[in-house]
Amino acid sequence: MSAKSYEQLKAEMETIQKQMVEAKKAEKTEALKTVKRLCKEFGFTARMLKGSLAEGRKQQ
């Protein structure tokens, strides 16, 4: 078994990083669907969740 070159490893890392970004987007979408479903099911409002939520993105 030969060792991979720096360039080969770098290319693999870039591919994996792109896959990680895509996987996170997909998981984030599913997580948001779950949160929305649970809020609707249990009647949670934004006001009730305010202290538990991360800061939203600022509009520019």
PDB file of C-alpha atoms in Angstrom:
ATOM      1  CA  MET A   1       0.000   0.000   0.000  1.00  0.00           C
ATOM      2  CA  SER A   2       1.526   3.309  -1.049  1.00  0.00           C
ATOM      3  CA  ALA A   3       0.990   6.550   0.807  1.00  0.00           C
ATOM      4  CA  LYS A   4      -1.182   9.158  -0.861  1.00  0.00           C
ATOM      5  CA  SER A   5       0.408  12.393  -1.987  1.00  0.00           C
ATOM      6  CA  TYR A   6      -0.344  15.705  -0.348  1.00  0.00           C
ATOM      7  CA  GLU A   7      -2.308  16.796  -3.438  1.00  0.00           C
ATOM      8  CA  GLN A   8      -4.425  13.614  -3.390  1.00  0.00           C
ATOM      9  CA  LEU A   9      -5.208  14.095   0.291  1.00  0.00           C
ATOM     10  CA  LYS A  10      -5.997  17.760  -0.253  1.00  0.00           C
ATOM     11  CA  ALA A  11      -8.430  16.895  -3.060  1.00  0.00           C
ATOM     12  CA  GLU A  12     -10.104  14.244  -0.895  1.00  0.00           C
ATOM     13  CA  MET A  13     -10.434  16.734   1.965  1.00  0.00           C
ATOM     14  CA  GLU A  14     -12.086  19.300  -0.313  1.00  0.00           C
ATOM     15  CA  THR A  15     -14.532  16.665  -1.556  1.00  0.00           C
ATOM     16  CA  ILE A  16     -15.369  15.603   1.993  1.00  0.00           C
ATOM     17  CA  GLN A  17     -15.841  19.220   3.098  1.00  0.00           C
ATOM     18  CA  LYS A  18     -18.304  19.788   0.241  1.00  0.00           C
ATOM     19  CA  GLN A  19     -20.175  16.620   1.238  1.00  0.00           C
ATOM     20  CA  MET A  20     -20.285  17.840   4.842  1.00  0.00           C
ATOM     21  CA  VAL A  21     -21.829  21.159   3.759  1.00  0.00           C
ATOM     22  CA  GLU A  22     -24.499  19.366   1.728  1.00  0.00           C
ATOM     23  CA  ALA A  23     -25.243  16.894   4.529  1.00  0.00           C
ATOM     24  CA  LYS A  24     -25.599  19.721   7.043  1.00  0.00           C
ATOM     25  CA  LYS A  25     -28.012  21.580   4.725  1.00  0.00           C
ATOM     26  CA  ALA A  26     -30.162  18.467   4.369  1.00  0.00           C
ATOM     27  CA  GLU A  27     -30.134  17.753   8.115  1.00  0.00           C
ATOM     28  CA  LYS A  28     -30.910  21.400   8.903  1.00  0.00           C
ATOM     29  CA  THR A  29     -33.923  21.291   6.578  1.00  0.00           C
ATOM     30  CA  GLU A  30     -35.221  18.140   8.267  1.00  0.00           C
ATOM     31  CA  ALA A  31     -34.583  19.568  11.746  1.00  0.00           C
ATOM     32  CA  LEU A  32     -36.552  22.708  10.894  1.00  0.00           C
ATOM     33  CA  LYS A  33     -39.468  20.602   9.638  1.00  0.00           C
ATOM     34  CA  THR A  34     -39.424  18.707  12.950  1.00  0.00           C
ATOM     35  CA  VAL A  35     -39.324  21.921  14.998  1.00  0.00           C
ATOM     36  CA  LYS A  36     -42.221  23.407  13.025  1.00  0.00           C
ATOM     37  CA  ARG A  37     -44.252  20.221  13.434  1.00  0.00           C
ATOM     38  CA  LEU A  38     -43.629  20.097  17.185  1.00  0.00           C
ATOM     39  CA  CYS A  39     -44.438  23.801  17.634  1.00  0.00           C
ATOM     40  CA  LYS A  40     -47.705  23.318  15.795  1.00  0.00           C
ATOM     41  CA  GLU A  41     -48.534  20.080  17.645  1.00  0.00           C
ATOM     42  CA  PHE A  42     -47.865  21.511  21.118  1.00  0.00           C
ATOM     43  CA  GLY A  43     -48.836  25.118  20.467  1.00  0.00           C
ATOM     44  CA  PHE A  44     -45.414  26.633  21.114  1.00  0.00           C
ATOM     45  CA  THR A  45     -45.010  30.255  20.060  1.00  0.00           C
ATOM     46  CA  ALA A  46     -41.898  32.262  19.247  1.00  0.00           C
ATOM     47  CA  ARG A  47     -42.416  34.165  22.501  1.00  0.00           C
ATOM     48  CA  MET A  48     -42.404  30.899  24.488  1.00  0.00           C
ATOM     49  CA  LEU A  49     -39.187  29.781  22.805  1.00  0.00           C
ATOM     50  CA  LYS A  50     -37.429  33.150  22.850  1.00  0.00           C
ATOM     51  CA  GLY A  51     -34.850  32.331  25.545  1.00  0.00           C
ATOM     52  CA  SER A  52     -34.101  28.958  23.962  1.00  0.00           C
ATOM     53  CA  LEU A  53     -33.423  30.110  20.428  1.00  0.00           C
ATOM     54  CA  ALA A  54     -30.169  31.179  18.818  1.00  0.00           C
ATOM     55  CA  GLU A  55     -29.931  34.702  17.458  1.00  0.00           C
ATOM     56  CA  GLY A  56     -31.348  34.956  13.971  1.00  0.00           C
ATOM     57  CA  ARG A  57     -29.430  36.299  11.032  1.00  0.00           C
ATOM     58  CA  LYS A  58     -29.458  40.070  10.745  1.00  0.00           C
ATOM     59  CA  GLN A  59     -31.194  41.522   7.695  1.00  0.00           C
ATOM     60  CA  GLN A  60     -28.936  43.716   5.577  1.00  0.00           C
TER      61      GLN A  60
END
